[in-house]
Coordinates of C-alpha atoms and ligand atoms in Angstrom, one line a residue:
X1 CA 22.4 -41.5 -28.7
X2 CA 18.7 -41.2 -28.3
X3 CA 18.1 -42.4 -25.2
X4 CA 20.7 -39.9 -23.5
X5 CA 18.9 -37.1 -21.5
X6 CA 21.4 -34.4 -21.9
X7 CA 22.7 -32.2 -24.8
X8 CA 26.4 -31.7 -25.7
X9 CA 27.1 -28.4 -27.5
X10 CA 30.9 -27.3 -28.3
X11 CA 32.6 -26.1 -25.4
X12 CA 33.3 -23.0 -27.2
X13 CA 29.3 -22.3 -27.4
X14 CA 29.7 -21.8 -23.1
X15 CA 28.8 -18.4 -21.9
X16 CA 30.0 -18.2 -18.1
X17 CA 27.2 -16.7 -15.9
X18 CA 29.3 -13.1 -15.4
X19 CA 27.3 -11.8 -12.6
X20 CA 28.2 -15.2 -10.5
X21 CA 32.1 -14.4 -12.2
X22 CA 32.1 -11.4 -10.8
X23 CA 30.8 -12.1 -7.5
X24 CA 33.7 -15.1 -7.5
X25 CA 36.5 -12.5 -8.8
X26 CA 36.0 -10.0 -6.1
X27 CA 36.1 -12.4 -3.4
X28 CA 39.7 -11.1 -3.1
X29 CA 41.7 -10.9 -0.2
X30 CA 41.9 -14.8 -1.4
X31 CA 45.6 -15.9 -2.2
X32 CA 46.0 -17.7 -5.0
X33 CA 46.8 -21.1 -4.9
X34 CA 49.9 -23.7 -6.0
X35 CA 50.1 -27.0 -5.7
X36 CA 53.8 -27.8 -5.5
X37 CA 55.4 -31.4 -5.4
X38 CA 58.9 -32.0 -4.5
X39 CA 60.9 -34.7 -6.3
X40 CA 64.5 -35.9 -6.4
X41 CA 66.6 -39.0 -5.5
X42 CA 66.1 -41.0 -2.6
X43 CA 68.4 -39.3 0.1
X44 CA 68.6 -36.1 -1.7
X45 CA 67.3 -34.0 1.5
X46 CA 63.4 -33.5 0.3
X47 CA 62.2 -34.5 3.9
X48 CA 64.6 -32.5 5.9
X49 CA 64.5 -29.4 3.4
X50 CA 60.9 -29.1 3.9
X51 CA 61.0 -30.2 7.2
X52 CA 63.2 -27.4 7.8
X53 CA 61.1 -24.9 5.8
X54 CA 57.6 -25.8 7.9
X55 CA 59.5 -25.2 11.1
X56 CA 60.7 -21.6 10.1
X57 CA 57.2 -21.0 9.1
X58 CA 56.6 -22.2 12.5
X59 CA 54.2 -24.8 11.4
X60 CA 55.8 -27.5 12.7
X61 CA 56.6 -27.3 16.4
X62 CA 60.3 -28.5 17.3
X63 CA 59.3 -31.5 19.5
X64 CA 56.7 -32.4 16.6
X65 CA 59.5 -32.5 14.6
X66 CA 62.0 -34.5 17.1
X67 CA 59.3 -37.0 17.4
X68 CA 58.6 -37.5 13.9
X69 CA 61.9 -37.8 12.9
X70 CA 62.2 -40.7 15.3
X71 CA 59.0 -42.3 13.2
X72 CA 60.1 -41.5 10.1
X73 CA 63.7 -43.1 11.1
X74 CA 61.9 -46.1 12.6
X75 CA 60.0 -46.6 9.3
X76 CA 62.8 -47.1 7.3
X77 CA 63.5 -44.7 4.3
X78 CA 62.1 -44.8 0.6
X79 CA 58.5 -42.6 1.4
X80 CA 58.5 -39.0 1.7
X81 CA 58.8 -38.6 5.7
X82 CA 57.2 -35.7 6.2
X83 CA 53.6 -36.6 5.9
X84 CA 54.5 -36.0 9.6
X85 CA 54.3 -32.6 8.8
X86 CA 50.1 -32.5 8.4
X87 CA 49.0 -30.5 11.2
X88 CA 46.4 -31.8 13.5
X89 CA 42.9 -31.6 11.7
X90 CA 44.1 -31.4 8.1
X91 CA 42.5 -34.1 7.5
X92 CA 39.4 -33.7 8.1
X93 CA 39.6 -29.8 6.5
X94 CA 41.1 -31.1 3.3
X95 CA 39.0 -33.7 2.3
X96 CA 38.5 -34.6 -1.3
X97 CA 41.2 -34.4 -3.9
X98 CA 43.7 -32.1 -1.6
X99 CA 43.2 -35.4 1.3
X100 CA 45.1 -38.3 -0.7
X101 CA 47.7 -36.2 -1.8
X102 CA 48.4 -32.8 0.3
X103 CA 51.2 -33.0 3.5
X104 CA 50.9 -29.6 4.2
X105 CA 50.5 -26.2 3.2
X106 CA 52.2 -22.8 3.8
X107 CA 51.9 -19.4 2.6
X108 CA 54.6 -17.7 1.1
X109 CA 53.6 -13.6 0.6
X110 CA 51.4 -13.9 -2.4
X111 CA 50.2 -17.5 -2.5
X112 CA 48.7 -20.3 -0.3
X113 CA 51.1 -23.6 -1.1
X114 CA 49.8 -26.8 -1.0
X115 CA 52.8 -29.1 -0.9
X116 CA 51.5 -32.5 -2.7
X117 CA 53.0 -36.1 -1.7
X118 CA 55.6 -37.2 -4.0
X119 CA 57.6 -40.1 -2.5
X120 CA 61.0 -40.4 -3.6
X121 CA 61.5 -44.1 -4.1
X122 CA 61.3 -46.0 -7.2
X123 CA 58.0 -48.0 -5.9
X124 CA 56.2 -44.6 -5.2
X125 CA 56.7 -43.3 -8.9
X126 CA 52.4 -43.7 -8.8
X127 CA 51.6 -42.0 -6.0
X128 CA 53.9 -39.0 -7.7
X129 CA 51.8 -39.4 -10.6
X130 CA 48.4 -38.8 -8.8
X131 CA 50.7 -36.0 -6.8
X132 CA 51.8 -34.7 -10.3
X133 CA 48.7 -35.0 -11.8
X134 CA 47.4 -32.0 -9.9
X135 CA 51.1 -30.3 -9.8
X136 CA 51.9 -26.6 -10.8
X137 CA 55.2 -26.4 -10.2
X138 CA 58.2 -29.1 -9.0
X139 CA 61.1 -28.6 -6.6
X140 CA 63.9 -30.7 -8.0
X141 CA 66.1 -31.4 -4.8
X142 CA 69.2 -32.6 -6.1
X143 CA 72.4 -33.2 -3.9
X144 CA 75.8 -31.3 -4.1
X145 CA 78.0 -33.5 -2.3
X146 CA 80.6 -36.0 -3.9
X147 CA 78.9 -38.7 -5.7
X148 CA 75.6 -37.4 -4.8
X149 CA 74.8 -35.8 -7.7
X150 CA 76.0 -38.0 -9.4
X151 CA 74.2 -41.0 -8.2
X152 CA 70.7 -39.2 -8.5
X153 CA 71.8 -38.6 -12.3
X154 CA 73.4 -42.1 -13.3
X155 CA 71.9 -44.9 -10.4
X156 CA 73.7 -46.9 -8.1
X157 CA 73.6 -50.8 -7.7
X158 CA 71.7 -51.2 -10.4
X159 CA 69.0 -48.8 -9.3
X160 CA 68.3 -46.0 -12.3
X161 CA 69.0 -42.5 -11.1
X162 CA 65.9 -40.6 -10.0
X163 CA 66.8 -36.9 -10.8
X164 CA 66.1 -37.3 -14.6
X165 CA 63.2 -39.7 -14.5
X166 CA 61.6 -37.2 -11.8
X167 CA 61.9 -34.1 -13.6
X168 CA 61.3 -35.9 -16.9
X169 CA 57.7 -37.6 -15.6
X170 CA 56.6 -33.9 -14.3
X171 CA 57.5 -32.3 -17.8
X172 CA 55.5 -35.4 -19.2
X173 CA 52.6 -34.6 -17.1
X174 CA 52.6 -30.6 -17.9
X175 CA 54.5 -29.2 -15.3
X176 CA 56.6 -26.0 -16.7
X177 CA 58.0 -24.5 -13.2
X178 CA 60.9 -25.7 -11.8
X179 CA 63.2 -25.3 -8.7
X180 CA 66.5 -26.4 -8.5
X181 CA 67.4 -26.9 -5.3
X182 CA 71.2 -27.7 -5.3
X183 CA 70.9 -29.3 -1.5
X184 CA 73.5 -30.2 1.3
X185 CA 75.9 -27.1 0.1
X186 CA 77.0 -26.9 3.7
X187 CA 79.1 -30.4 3.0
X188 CA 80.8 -28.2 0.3
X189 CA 81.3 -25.4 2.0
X190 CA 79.1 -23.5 -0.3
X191 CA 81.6 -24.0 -3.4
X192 CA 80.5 -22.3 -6.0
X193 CA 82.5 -23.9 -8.9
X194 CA 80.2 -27.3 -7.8
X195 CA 77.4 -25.9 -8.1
X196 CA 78.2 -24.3 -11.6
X197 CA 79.2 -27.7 -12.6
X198 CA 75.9 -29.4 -11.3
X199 CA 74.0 -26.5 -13.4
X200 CA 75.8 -27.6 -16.3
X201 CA 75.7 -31.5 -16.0
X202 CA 71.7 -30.7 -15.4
X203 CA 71.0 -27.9 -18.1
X204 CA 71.1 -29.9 -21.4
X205 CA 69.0 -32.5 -20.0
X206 CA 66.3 -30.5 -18.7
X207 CA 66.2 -28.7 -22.1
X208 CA 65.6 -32.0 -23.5
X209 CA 62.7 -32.7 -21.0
X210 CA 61.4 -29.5 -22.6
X211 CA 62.1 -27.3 -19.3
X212 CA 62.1 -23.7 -21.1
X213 CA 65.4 -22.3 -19.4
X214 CA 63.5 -19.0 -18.1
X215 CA 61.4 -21.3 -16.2
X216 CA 64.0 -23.2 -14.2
X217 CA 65.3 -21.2 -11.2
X218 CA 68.5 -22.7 -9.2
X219 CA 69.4 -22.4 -6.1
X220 CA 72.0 -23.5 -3.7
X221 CA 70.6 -24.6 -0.6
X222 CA 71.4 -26.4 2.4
X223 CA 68.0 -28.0 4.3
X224 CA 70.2 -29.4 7.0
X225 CA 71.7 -25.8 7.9
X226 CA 68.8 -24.2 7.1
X227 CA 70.5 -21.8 4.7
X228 CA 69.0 -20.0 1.8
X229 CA 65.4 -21.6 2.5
X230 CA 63.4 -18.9 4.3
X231 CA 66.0 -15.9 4.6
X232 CA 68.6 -14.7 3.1
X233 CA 72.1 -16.6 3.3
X234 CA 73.9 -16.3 6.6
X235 CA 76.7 -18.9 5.3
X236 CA 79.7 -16.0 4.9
X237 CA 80.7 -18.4 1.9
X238 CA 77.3 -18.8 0.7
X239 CA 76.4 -14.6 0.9
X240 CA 79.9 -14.1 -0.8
X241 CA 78.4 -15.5 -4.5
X242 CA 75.1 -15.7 -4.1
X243 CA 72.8 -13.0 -5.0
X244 CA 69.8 -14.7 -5.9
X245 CA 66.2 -15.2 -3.8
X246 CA 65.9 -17.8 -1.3
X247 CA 63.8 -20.7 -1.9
X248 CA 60.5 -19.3 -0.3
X249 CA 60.9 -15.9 -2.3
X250 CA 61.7 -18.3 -5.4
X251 CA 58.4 -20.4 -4.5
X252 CA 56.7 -17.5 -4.5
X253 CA 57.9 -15.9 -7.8
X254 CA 56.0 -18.6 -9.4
X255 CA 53.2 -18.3 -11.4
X256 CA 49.7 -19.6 -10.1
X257 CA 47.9 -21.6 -12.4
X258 CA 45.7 -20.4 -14.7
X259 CA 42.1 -21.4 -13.3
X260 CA 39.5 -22.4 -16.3
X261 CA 36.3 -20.7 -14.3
X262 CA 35.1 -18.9 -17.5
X263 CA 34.4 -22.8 -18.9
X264 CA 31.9 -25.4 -18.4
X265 CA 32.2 -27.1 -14.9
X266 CA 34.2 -29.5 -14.3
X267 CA 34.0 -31.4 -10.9
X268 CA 36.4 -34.5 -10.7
X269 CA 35.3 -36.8 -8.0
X270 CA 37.9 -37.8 -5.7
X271 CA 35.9 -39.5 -3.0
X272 CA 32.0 -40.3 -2.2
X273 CA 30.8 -40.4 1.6
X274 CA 28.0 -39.1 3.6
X275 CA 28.1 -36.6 5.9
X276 CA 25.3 -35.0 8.5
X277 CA 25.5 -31.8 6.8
X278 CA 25.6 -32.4 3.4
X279 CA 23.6 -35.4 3.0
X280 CA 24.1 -39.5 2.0
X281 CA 25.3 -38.6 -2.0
X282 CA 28.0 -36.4 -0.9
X283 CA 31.2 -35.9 -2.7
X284 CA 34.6 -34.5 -1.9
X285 CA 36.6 -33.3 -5.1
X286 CA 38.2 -30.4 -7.0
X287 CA 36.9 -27.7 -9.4
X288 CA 38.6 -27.7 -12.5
X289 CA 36.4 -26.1 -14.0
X290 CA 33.7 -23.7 -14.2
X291 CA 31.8 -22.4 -11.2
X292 CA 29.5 -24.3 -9.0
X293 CA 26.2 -23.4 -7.2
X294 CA 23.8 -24.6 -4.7
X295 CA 20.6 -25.2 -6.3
X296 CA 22.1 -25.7 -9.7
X297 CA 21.8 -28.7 -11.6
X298 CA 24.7 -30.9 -12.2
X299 CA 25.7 -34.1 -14.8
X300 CA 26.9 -36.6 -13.1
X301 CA 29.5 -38.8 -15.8
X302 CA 29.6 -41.4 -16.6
X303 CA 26.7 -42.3 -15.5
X304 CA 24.8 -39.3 -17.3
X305 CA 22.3 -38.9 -14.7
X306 CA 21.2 -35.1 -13.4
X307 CA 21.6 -34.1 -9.9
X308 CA 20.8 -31.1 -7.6
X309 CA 23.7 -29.4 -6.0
X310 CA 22.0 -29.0 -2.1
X311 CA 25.0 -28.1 -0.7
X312 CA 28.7 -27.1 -0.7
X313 CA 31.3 -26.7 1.5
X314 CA 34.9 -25.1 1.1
X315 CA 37.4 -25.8 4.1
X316 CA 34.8 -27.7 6.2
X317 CA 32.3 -24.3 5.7
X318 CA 29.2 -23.9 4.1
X319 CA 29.4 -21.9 1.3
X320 CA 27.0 -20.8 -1.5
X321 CA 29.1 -21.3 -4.8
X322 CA 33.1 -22.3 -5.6
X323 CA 35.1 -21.9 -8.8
X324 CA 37.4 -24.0 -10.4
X325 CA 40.7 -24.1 -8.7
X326 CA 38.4 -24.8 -5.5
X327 CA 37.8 -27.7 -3.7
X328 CA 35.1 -28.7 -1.9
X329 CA 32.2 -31.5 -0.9
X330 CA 29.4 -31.4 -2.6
X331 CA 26.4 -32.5 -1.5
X332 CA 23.8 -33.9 -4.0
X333 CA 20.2 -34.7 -4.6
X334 CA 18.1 -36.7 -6.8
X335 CA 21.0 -39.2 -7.2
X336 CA 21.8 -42.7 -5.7
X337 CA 24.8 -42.3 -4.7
X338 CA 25.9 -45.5 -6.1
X339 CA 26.4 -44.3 -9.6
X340 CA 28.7 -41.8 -7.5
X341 CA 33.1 -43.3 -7.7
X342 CA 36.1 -41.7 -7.3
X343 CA 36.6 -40.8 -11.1
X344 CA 33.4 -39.4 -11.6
X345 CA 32.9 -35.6 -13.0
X346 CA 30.3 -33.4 -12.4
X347 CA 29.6 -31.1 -15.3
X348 CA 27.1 -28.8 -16.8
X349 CA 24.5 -30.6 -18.6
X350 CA 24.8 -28.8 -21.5
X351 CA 28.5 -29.5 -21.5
X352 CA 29.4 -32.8 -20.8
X353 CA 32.9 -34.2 -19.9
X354 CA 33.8 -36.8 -22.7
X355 CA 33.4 -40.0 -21.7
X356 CA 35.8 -41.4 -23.8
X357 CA 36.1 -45.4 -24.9
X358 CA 39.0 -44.5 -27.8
X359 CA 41.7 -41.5 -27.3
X360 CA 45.2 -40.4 -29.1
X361 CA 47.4 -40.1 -26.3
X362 CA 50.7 -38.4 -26.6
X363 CA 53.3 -40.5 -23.9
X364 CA 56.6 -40.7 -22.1
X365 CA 57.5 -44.2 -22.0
X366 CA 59.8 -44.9 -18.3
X367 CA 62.8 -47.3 -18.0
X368 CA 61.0 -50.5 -19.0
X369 CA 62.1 -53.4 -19.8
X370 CA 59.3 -54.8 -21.8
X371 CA 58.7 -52.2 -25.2
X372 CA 55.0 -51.1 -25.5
X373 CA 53.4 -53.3 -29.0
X374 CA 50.3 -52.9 -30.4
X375 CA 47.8 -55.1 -28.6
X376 CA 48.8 -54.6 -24.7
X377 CA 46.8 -54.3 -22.3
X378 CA 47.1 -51.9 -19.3
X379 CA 45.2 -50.0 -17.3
X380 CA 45.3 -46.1 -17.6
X381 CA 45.3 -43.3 -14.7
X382 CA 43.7 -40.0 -14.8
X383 CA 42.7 -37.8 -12.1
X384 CA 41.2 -40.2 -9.7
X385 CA 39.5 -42.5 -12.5
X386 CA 41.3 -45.8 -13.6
X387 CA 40.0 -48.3 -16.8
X388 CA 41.9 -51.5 -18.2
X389 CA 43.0 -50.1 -21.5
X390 CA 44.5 -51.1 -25.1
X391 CA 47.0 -49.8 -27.5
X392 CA 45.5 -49.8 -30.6
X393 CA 48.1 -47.7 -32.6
X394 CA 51.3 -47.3 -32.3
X395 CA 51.0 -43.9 -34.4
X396 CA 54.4 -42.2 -34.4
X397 CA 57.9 -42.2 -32.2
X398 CA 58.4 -37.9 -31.2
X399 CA 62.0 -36.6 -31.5
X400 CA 62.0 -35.7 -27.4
X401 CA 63.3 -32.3 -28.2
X402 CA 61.5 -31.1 -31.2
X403 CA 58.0 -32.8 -31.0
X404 CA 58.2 -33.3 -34.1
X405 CA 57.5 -37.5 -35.9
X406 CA 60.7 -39.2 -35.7
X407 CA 59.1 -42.1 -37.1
X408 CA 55.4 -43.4 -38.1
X409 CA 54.1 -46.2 -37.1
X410 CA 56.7 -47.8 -35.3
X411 CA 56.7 -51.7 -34.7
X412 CA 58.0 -51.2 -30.5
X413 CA 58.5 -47.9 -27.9
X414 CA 60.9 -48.8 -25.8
X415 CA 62.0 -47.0 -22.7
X416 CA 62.2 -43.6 -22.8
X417 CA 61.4 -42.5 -25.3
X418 CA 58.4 -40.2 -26.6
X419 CA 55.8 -41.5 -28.8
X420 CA 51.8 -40.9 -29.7
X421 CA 49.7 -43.9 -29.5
X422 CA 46.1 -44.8 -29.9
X423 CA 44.2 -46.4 -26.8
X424 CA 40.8 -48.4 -26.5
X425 CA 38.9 -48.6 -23.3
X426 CA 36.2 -51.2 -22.6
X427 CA 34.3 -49.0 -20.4
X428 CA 34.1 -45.3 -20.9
X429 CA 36.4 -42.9 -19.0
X430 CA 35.8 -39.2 -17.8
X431 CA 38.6 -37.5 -20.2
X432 CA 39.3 -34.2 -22.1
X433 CA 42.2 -33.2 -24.5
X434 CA 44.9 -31.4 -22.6
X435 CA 44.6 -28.0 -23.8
X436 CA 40.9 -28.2 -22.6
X437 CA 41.1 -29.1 -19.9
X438 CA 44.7 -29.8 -18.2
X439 CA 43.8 -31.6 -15.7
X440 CA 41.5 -34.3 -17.1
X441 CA 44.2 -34.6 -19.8
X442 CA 47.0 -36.0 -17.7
X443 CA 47.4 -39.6 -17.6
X444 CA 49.2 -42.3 -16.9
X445 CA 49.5 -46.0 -18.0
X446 CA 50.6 -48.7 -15.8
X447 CA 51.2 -52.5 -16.4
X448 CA 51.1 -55.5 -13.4
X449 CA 51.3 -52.5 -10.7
X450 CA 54.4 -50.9 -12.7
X451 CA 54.1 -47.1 -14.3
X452 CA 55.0 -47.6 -17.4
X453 CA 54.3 -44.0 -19.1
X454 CA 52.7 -41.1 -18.2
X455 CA 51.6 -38.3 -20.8
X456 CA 48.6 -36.3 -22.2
X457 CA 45.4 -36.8 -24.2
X458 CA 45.4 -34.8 -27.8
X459 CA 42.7 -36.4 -28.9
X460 CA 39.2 -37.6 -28.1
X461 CA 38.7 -39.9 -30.8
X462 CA 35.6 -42.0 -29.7
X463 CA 32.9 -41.4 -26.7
Ligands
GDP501 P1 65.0 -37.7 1.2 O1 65.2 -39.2 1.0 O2 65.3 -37.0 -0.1 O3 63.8 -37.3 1.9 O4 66.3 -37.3 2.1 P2 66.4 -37.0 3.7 O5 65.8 -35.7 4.0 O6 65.8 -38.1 4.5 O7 68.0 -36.9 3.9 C1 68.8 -37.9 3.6 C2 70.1 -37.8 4.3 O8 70.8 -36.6 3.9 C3 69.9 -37.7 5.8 O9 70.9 -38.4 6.5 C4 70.0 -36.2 6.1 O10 70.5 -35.9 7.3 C5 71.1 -35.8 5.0 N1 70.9 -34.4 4.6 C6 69.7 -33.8 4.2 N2 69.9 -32.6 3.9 C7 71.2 -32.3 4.2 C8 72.0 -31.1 4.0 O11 71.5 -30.0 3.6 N3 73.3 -31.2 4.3 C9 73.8 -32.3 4.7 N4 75.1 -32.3 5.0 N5 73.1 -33.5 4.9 C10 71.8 -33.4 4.6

């Protein structure tokens, strides 16, 4: 109040600049883009499958792939092991948001993939939150084989089964496209009948996650044999039943995300560095919002100071504007770039983000042990910002199905179950309400290094 330097006007006041919208629509040629994250239970096949798939798309060369195997093997299990599968200089041409989180990317006839990290093991459930954060659409890999299935649904040796609290933390964070990939059908010989049961062991569950049925495809698949993944079915036993699309034609039936550039810019900050080009206050994040110039000027949260956009680059190439969906580094002026962290967002200064200090949340708690009271303290996740947090409310239990209050003001959530809560931050935090903005509306809490819910924001209630 008073002292700030910027205005903040109702984000249904913004009139996009439709000249520059335009020139940014007729850009064509351009593919549109999905970020894609593949989950399942430890050992389901994720690595091999896409493994598998990048080598078809012959971006992957086979002694690459001998060798990394070997590493991966050598490792030990529990991560994803195909980060092997980043081809030489990704790194470097995906900085920024895409950098912490993309393995690889393909292209499939109408869209550019970008296939985000999502480890499979229990003590990676974070890093498929920052993965899932960002997530369009999941591949569920789930195994066919006797027992498999039905240790990825129920555990093992006291270990919870990941298949249900996989696809149940990308519902929680937003994600409405799904994949099931019924994997390892070759052990089976391609046997129908299991894979009908599977579908119907895994149906009324993902109903219950709130996985509309038209937006769940299924698919047997074996990554191991290679079958159903890029072509058509060689199997004879597979071809006999099967009539559906393979996995890449499935991949690519999906729809691309809806990208918000008709709104106020949103620039979440994944990483601050310098660079010869682009200056000492540059930044590498995505567009989730809005459109981005050089020369314009920019709001840097929460710090509310007002920079100049000098330059901007898109795939390690200078380029004169980018549009939500994008991302780039940005390099700034007439900033230090100490008020710049991993967290920050750049916006239009007559549209600021929300830098919130109170928010309604609506969560999915995890298999805790410990119920969630009124009082804890943890520390919340979104995008790339975190902040020690509060639960200040415990405002209603949800019936997981319906939405609708099971109960108000409950005295405990306990493990999963779905509930809306009130949280205090000490520190303000770059946030927006869900249907705003998606993507600065998907959070997460954790507690002593342990994710203990993920969900969205419905309310701002405090900046
Ligand atoms: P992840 O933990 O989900 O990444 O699983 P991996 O890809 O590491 O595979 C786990 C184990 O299952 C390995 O021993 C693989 O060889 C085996 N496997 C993976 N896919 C298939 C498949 O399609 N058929 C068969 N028979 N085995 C598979």
């Amino acid at each position: 109040p008073g002292k700030r330097k910027w205005q903040s006007l109702p984000l249904s006041a913004y009139r996009p600049d439709e000249e520059l919208l335009a020139e940014i629509r007729s850009r064509g040629g351009e593919k549109d883009v999905l970020n894609l994250i593949i989950v399942g239970h430890v050992d389901a096949g994720k690595s091999t499958l896409m493994g598998r798939v990048l080598h078809a798309l012959g971006q992957v060369s086979q002694k690459e792939m001998h060798k990394n195997e070997k590493q991966s093997k050598e490792q030990g299990k529990g991560s994803f092991a195909y980060a092997w599968v980043l081809d030489e200089g990704a790194e470097e041409r995906a900085r920024g948001v895409t950098m912490t989180v993309a393995v690889a990317h393909f292209e499939t006839p109408q869209k550019r993939i970008i296939l985000l990290d999502a480890p499979g093991h229990k003590d990676f459930v974070p890093n498929m939150i920052s993965g899932a954060s960002q997530a369009d659409a999941t591949i569920l890999v789930v195994d066919a084989t006797p027992g498999g299935f039905e240790a990825g649904m129920e555990g093992q040796g006291g270990q919870g089964g990941q298949t249900k609290e996989h696809a149940q933390l990308a519902r929680s964070l937003g994600v409405e496209q799904l994949i099931v990939a019924v994997n390892k059908m070759d052990a089976i010989e391609y046997d129908q009948e299991r894979f009908t049961e599977i579908q119907a062991g895994l149906v009324p569950f993902l109903r219950q996650c709130g996985f509309k049925d038209s937006a769940v495809r299924w698919l047997p698949v074996s990554g191991l044999a290679g079958e159903n993944l890029t072509e058509p079915p060689e199997a004879k036993e597979l071809a006999a039943w099967y009539r559906g699309p393979h996995l890449l034609a499935a991949v690519d039936s999906f729809q691309a995300p809806v990208r918000l550039v008709a709104k106020p810019l949103r620039l979440v900050v994944a990483e601050v560095f310098k660079t010869r080009t682009l200056g000492s206050a540059a930044i590498g994040g995505k567009l989730e919002g809005g459109v981005l110039k050089q020369g314009s000027k920019v709001l840097v949260m929460p710090a509310g100071e007002v920079a100049t956009v000098k330059g901007v680059e898109r795939n390690g190439e200078a380029v004169t504007g980018a549009a939500a969906g994008d991302s780039v580094d940005v390099g700034l002026s007439g900033i230090e770039p100490n008020v710049l962290f991993a967290g920050s967002v750049l916006c239009h200064p007559d549209y600021p983000v929300p830098t919130a200090t109170k928010v309604e949340v609506r969560l999915l708690t995890l298999n805790i042990v410990m119920p969630l009271l009124r009082g804890a303290s943890l520390v919340l996740h979104a995008h790339s910002a975190k902040q020690p947090v509060r639960i200040s409310e415990l405002v209603s239990l949800l019936d997981p199905k319906s939405g609708q209050v099971a109960k108000a003001k409950p005295r405990v959530v306990t493990k999963n179950q779905s509930a809306v809560v009130e949280l205090v931050a000490e520190r303000s935090i770059c946030l927006e309400a869900y249907t705003d903005y998606r993507a600065l509306g998907r959070i997460a809490l954790r507690d002593s290094g342990k994710t203990v819910a993920v969900g969205i924001v419905t309310k701002i209630l405090e900046t």
